[in-house]
Short mmCIF file of C-alpha atoms in Angstrom, two decimals:
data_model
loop_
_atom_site.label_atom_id
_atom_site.label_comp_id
_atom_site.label_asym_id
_atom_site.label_seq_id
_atom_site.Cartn_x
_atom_site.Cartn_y
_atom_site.Cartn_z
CA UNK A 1 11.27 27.91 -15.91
CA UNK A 2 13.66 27.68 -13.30
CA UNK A 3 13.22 24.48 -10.57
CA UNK A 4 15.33 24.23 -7.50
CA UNK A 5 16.09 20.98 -5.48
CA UNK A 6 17.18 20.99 -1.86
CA UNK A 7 17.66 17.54 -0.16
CA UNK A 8 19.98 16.27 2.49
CA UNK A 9 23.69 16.22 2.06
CA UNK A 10 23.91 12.85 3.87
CA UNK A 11 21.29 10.23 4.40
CA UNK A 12 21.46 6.62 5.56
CA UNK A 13 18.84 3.58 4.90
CA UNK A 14 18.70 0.16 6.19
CA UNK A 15 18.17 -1.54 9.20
CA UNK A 16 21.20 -0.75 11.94
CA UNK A 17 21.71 2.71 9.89
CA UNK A 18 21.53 4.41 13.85
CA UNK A 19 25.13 3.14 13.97
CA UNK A 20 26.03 6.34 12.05
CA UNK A 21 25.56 8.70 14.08
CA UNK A 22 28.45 8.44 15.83
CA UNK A 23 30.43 8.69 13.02
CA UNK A 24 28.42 11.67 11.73
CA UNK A 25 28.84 13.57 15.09
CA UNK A 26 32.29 12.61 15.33
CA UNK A 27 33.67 13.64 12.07
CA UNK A 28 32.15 16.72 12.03
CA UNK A 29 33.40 17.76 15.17
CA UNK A 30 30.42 18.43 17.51
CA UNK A 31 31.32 17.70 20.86
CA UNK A 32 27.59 18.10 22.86
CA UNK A 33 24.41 16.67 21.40
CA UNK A 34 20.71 18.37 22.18
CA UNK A 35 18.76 14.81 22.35
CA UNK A 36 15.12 15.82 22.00
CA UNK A 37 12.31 13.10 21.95
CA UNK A 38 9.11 12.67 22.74
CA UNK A 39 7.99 11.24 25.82
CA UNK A 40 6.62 7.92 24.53
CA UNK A 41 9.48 7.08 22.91
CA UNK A 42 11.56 7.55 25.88
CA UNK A 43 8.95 5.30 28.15
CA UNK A 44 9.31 2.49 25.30
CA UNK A 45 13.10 2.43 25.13
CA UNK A 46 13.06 3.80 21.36
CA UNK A 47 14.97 6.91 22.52
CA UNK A 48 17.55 4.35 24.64
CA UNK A 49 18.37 2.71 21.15
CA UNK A 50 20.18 6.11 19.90
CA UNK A 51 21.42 7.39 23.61
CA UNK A 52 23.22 4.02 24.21
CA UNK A 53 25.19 4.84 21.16
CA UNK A 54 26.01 8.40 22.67
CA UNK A 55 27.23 6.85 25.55
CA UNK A 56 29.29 3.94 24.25
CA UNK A 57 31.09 6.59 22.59
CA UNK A 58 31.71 9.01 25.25
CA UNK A 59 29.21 11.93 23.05
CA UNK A 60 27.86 14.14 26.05
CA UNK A 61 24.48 14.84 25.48
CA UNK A 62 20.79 16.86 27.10
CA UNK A 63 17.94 14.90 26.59
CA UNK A 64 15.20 17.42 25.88
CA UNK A 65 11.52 15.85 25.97
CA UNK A 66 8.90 18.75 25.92
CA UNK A 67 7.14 17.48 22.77
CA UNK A 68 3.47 17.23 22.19
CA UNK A 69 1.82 15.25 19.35
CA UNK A 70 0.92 18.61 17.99
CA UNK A 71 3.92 20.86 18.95
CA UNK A 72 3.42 24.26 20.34
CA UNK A 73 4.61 27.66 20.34
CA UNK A 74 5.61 27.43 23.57
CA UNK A 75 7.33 24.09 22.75
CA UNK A 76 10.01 25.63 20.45
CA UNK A 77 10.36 28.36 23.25
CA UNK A 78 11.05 25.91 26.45
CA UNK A 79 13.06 23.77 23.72
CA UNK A 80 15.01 27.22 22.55
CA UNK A 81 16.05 27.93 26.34
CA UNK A 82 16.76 24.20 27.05
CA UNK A 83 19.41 24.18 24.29
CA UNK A 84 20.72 27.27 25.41
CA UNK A 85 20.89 25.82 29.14
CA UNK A 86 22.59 22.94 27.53
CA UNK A 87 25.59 24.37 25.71
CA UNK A 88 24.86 21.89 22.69
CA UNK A 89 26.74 22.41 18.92
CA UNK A 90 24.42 20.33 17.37
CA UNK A 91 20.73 18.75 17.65
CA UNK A 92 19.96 14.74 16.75
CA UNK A 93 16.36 14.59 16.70
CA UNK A 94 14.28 10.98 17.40
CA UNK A 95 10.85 10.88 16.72
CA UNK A 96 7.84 11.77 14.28
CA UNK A 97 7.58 14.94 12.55
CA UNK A 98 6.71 16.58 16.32
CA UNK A 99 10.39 15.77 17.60
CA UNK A 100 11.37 16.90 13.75
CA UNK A 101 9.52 19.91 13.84
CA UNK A 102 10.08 21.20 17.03
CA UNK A 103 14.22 20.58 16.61
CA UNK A 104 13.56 22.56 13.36
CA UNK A 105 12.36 25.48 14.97
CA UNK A 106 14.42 25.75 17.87
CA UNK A 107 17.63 25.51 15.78
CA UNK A 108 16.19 27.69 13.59
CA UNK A 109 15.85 30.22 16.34
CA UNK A 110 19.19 29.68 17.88
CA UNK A 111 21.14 31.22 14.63
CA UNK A 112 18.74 33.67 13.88
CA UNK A 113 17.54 35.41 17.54
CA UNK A 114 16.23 38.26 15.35
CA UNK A 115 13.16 35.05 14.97
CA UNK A 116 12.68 34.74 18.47
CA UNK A 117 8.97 35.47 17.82
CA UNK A 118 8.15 32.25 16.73
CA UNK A 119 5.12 33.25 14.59
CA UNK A 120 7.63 35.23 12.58
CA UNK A 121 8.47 31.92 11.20
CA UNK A 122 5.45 31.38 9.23
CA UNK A 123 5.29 31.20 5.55
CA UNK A 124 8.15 31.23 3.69
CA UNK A 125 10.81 32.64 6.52
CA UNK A 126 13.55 35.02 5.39
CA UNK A 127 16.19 33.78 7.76
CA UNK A 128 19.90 34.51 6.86
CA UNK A 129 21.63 31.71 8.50
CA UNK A 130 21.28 27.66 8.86
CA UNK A 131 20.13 26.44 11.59
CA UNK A 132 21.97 24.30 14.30
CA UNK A 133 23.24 20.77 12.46
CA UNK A 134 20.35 18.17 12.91
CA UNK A 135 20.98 14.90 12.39
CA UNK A 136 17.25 13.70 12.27
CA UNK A 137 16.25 9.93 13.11
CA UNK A 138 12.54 9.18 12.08
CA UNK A 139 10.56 6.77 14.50
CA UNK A 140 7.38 7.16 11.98
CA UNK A 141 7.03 6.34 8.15
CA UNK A 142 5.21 9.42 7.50
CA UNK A 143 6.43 12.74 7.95
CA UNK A 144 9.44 12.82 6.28
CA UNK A 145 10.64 15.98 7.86
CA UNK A 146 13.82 14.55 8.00
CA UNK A 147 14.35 15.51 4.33
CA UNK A 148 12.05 18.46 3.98
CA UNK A 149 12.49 21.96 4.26
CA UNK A 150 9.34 22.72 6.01
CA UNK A 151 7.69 21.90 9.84
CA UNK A 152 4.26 22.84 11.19
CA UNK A 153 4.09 24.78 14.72
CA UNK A 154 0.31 25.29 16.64
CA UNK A 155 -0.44 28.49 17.50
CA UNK A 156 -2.97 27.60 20.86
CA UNK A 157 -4.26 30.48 21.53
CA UNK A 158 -5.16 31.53 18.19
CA UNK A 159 -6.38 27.48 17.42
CA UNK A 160 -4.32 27.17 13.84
CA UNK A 161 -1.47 25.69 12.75
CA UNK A 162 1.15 27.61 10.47
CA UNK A 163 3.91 26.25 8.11
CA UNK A 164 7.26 27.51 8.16
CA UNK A 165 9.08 26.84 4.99
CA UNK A 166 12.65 27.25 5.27
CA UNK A 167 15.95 25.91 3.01
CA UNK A 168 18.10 26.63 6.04
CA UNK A 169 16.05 24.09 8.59
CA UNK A 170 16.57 21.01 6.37
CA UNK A 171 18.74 18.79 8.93
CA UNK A 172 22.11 17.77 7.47
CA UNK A 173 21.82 14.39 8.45
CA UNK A 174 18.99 11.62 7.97
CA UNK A 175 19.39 8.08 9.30
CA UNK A 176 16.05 6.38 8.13
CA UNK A 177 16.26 3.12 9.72
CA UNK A 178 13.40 0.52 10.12
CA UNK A 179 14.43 -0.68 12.93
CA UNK A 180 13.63 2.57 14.78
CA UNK A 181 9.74 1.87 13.27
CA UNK A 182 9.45 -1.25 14.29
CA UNK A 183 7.69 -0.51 17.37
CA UNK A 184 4.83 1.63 16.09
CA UNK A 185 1.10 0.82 17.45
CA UNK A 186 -1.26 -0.05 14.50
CA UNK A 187 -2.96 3.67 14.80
CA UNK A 188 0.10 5.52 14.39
CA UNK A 189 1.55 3.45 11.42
CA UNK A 190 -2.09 3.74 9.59
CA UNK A 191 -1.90 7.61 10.17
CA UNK A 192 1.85 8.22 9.02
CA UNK A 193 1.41 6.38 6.41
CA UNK A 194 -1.56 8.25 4.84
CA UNK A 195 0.24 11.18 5.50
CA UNK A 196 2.86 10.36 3.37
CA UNK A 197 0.62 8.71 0.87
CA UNK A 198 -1.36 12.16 0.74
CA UNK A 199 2.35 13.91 0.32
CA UNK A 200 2.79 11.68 -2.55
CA UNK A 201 -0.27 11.92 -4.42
CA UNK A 202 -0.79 16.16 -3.25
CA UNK A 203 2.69 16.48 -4.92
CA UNK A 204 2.39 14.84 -7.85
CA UNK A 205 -0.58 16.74 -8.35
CA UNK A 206 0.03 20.21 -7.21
CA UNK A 207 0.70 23.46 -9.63
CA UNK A 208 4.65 23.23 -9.56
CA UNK A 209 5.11 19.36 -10.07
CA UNK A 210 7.75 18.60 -12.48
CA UNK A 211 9.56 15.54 -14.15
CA UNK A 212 12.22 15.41 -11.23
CA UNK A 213 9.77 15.54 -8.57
CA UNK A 214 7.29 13.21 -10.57
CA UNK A 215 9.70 10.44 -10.35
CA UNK A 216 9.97 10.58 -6.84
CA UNK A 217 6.16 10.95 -6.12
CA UNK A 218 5.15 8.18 -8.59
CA UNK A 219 7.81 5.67 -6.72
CA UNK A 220 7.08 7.15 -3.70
CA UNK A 221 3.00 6.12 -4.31
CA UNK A 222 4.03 2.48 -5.68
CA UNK A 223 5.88 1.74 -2.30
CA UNK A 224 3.20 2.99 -0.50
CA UNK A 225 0.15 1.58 -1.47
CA UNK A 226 1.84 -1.10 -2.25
CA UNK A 227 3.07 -2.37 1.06
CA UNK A 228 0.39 -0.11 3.30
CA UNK A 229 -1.78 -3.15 4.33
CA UNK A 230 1.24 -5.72 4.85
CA UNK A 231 3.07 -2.98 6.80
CA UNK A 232 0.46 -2.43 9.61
CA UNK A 233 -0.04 -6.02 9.75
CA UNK A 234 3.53 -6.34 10.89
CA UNK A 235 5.23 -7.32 7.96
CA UNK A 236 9.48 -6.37 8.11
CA UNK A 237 9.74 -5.98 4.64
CA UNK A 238 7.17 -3.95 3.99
CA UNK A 239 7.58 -2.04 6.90
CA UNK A 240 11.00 -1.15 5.32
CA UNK A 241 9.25 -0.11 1.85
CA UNK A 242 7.26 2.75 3.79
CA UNK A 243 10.31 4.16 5.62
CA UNK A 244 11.40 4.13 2.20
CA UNK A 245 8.91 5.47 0.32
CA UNK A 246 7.56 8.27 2.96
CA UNK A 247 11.05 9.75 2.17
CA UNK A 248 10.87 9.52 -1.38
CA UNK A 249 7.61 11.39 -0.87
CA UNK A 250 9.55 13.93 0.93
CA UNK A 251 12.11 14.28 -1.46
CA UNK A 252 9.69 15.41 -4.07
CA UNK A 253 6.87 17.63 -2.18
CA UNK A 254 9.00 19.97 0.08
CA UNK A 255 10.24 21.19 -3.13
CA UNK A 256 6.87 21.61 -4.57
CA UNK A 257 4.48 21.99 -2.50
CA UNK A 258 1.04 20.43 -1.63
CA UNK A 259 -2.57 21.58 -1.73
CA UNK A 260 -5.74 21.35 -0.14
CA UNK A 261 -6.20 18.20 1.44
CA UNK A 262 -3.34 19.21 3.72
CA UNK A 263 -4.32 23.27 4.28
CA UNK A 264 -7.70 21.40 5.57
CA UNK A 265 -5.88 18.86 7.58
CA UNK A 266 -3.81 21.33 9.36
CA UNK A 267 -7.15 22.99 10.16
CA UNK A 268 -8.50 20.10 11.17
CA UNK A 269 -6.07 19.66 13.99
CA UNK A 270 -5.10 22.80 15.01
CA UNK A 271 -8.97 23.33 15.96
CA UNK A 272 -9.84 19.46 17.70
CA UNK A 273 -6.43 17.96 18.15
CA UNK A 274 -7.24 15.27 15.19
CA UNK A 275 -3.79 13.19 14.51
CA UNK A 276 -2.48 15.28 11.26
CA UNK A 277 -1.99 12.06 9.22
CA UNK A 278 -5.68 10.74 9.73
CA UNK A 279 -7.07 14.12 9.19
CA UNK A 280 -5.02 13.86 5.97
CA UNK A 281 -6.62 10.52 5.20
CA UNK A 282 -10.44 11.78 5.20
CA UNK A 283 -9.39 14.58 3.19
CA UNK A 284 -7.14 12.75 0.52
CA UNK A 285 -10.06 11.06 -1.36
CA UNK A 286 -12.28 14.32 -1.18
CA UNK A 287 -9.52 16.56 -2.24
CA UNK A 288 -8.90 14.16 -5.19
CA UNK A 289 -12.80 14.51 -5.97
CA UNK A 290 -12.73 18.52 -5.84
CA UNK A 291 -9.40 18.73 -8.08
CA UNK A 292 -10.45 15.70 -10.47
CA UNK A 293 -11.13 18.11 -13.80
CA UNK A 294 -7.45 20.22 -12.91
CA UNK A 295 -5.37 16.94 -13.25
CA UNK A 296 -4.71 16.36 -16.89
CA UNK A 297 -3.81 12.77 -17.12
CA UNK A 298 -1.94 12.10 -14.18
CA UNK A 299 -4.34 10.78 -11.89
CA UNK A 300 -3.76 7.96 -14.39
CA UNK A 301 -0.76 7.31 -13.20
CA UNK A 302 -1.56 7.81 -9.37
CA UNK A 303 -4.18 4.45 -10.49
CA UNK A 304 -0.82 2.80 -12.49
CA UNK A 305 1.20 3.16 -9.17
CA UNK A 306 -1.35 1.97 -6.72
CA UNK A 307 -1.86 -1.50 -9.25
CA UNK A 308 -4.80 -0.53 -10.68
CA UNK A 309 -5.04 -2.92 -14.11
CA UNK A 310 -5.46 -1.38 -17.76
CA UNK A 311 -6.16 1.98 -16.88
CA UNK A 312 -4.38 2.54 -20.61
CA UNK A 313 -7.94 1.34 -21.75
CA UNK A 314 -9.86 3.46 -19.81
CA UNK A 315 -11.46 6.92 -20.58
CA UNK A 316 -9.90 9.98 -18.93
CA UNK A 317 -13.78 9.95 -16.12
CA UNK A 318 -12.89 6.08 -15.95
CA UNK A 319 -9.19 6.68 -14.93
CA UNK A 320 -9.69 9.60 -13.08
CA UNK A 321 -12.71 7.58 -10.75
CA UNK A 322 -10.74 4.74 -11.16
CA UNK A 323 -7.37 6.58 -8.77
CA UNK A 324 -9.43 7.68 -6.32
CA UNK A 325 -11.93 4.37 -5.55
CA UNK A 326 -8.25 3.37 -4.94
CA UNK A 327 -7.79 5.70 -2.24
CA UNK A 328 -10.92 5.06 -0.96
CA UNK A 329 -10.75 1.40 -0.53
CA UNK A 330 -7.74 1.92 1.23
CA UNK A 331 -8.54 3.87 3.58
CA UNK A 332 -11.51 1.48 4.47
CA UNK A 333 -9.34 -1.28 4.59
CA UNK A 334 -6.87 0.72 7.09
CA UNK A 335 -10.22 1.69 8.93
CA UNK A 336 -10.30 5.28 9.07
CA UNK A 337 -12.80 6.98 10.12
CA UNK A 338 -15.23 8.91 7.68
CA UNK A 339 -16.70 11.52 9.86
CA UNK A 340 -15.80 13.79 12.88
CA UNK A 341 -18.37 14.68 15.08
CA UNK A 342 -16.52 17.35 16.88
CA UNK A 343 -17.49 19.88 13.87
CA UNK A 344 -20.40 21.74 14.46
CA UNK A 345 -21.94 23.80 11.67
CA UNK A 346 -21.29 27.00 13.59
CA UNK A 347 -17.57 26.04 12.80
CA UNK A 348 -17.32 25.64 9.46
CA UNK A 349 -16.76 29.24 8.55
CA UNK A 350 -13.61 29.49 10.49
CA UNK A 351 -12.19 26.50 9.15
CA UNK A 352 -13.04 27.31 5.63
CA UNK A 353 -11.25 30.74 6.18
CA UNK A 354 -8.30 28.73 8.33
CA UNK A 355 -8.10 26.66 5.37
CA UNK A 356 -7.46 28.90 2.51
CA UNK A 357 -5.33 30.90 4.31
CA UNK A 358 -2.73 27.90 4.82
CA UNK A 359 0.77 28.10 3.35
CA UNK A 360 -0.31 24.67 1.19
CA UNK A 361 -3.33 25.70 -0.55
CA UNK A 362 -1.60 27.79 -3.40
CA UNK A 363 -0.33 24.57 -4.68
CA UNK A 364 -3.68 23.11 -5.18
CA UNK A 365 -4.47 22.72 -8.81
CA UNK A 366 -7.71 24.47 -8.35
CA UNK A 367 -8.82 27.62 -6.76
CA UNK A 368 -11.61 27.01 -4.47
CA UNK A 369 -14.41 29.81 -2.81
CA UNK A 370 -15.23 29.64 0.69
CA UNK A 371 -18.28 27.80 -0.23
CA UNK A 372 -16.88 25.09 -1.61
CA UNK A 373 -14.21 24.39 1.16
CA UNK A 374 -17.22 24.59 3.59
CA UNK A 375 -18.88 21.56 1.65
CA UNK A 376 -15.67 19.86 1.62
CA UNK A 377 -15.37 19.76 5.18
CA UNK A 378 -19.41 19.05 6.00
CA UNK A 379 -18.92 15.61 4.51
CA UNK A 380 -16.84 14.85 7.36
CA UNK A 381 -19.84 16.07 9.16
CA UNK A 382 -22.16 12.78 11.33
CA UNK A 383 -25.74 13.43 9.43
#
């Protein structure tokens, strides 16, 4: 069998890694920069951190801010006429995977007009040419879009989200600096976080994993878990280890997928606006529950990598329980939330069907009926 890696060509890590950019734009010889950020990053002066570099050097720049939480289809379209407005050569992108996303598809969309459509995208997208360079700056240790090849665009009117999967969207450039986290409310830090501990664990777990994309999901989980609690407490170091390890996490899963804890989160918030990364935490422990008996051993070594002790002595049930009471306590000790009461019964049909026909679920390790994604997503129901 044949695996295939795509990954950045460039990336920088460490605190003060922002101060590349510059040097990135520079020696590649892009002379107008498409700034797009969210909103709330402008207000709080995260935005100013990368613009005063643009301006110290002289780098003309349009600072695009349409973004929702949740971006739209009608996001990537303002964003696509913006940048044509603009006359840009090239896109740096601050943010979470919104700011991420949404560069994605508007760059995507620039070099290929024929995609104009933007629900064209979905899937796996046959475009011909690579988008416009990105050099993408994460705000969030969570998404790590700024290494993957796929984003996530809501469709409003038909209440869904779809996945775009894409080698030619990856952004050339990722600066993953701390610093550029440091500034993230407890919520969002608790909700990036399980996302990319849900990346980690889905893609060590899903149909195409592999021993190159083991290592970094394994590593990525360690980090993770490991430094979760300290991180959101407002620890530096730690805070470091999950802008680490969410990219790690990345590394490994946009090459090889996910499963159904994600096609369920995506759901989830495309139908009642539910942050993506805690929608991802209520399903993480119930998806590990559904796929338990597909694992083999390796949910062995998701309990090894989140410091679970002697799990060498334990049965395969023991082991298996053992990796996701880990997840579980965790998530109580973040404090998510266990239930949504915004699902009604009448509802869970649609999202069973949303579900299953998401671009993640083929990577689950089990197939699953209707029936037993409807149960899956009752037990977020309030009895």
């Amino acid at each position: 069998m044949v695996h295939k890696i795509s990954l950045n060509g460039t990336s920088y890590h460490g605190a003060g890694a922002i101060k590349e950019i510059v040097n990135e734009i520079k020696s590649r010889g892009f002379h107008k920069v498409f700034l797009t950020s969210d909103p709330d990053l402008v207000k709080f002066g995260v935005t100013t951190k990368v613009s005063t570099l643009l301006e110290a050097a002289g780098i003309p720049y349009e600072l695009y801010t349409e973004i929702k939480p949740n971006p739209t289809i009608e996001n990537v379209q303002h964003g696509v006429a913006a940048f044509k407005k603009a006359a840009a050569d090239c896109i740096v992108a601050v943010g979470g995977g919104s700011s991420m996303d949404t560069s994605k598809a508007i760059g995507i969309i620039i070099t290929n007009p024929e995609f104009a459509d933007v629900r064209s995208l979905e899937g796996l997208s046959p475009t011909k040419n690579p988008c416009v360079p990105i050099i993408a700056v994460p705000t969030t240790a969570g998404t790590a879009a700024e290494v993957t090849i796929n984003y996530v665009i809501t469709d409003v009117e038909k209440e869904r989200k779809f996945v775009c999967v894409d080698p030619h969207d990856m952004p050339i450039v990722a600066v993953v600096d701390p610093e550029m986290m440091a500034s993230m409310p407890r919520g969002l830090a608790v909700a990036t976080g399980m996302d990319a501990l849900t990346h980690a664990i889905e893609g060590y777990t899903t149909r195409a994993a592999w021993e190159m994309t083991d290592m970094f999901h394994l590593e990525a989980i360690r980090l993770l878990s490991g430094n979760f609690r300290a991180a959101v407490a407002g620890d530096m170091t730690a805070k470091a280890n999950m802008a680490l390890g969410q990219y790690i996490a990345g590394m490994g899963f946009s090459n090889v997928g996910l499963g159904i804890a994600h096609s369920m989160a995506h759901t989830l918030s495309a139908h009642y606006d539910t942050p993506h990364g805690i929608a991802c935490a209520m399903f993480l422990p119930i998806s590990m529950e559904f796929n338990r008996d597909f694992t083999g051993t390796r949910l062995r070594e998701v309990a090894r990598a989140m410091g679970v002790k002697n799990v060498d002595t334990m049965s395969q049930t023991e082991y298996r329980q053992a990796a996701i009471d880990a997840v579980k306590q965790l998530t109580l000790d973040l404090g998510v939330s266990k239930t949504l009461d915004k699902i009604t019964e009448g509802d869970l049909d649609q999202l069973a069907t949303d579900a299953l026909n998401d671009a993640c679920y083929p990577g689950n390790p089990r197939e699953a009926t209707k029936e037993q994604v409807i149960a899956m997503f009752r037990q977020l129901m309030v009895k």
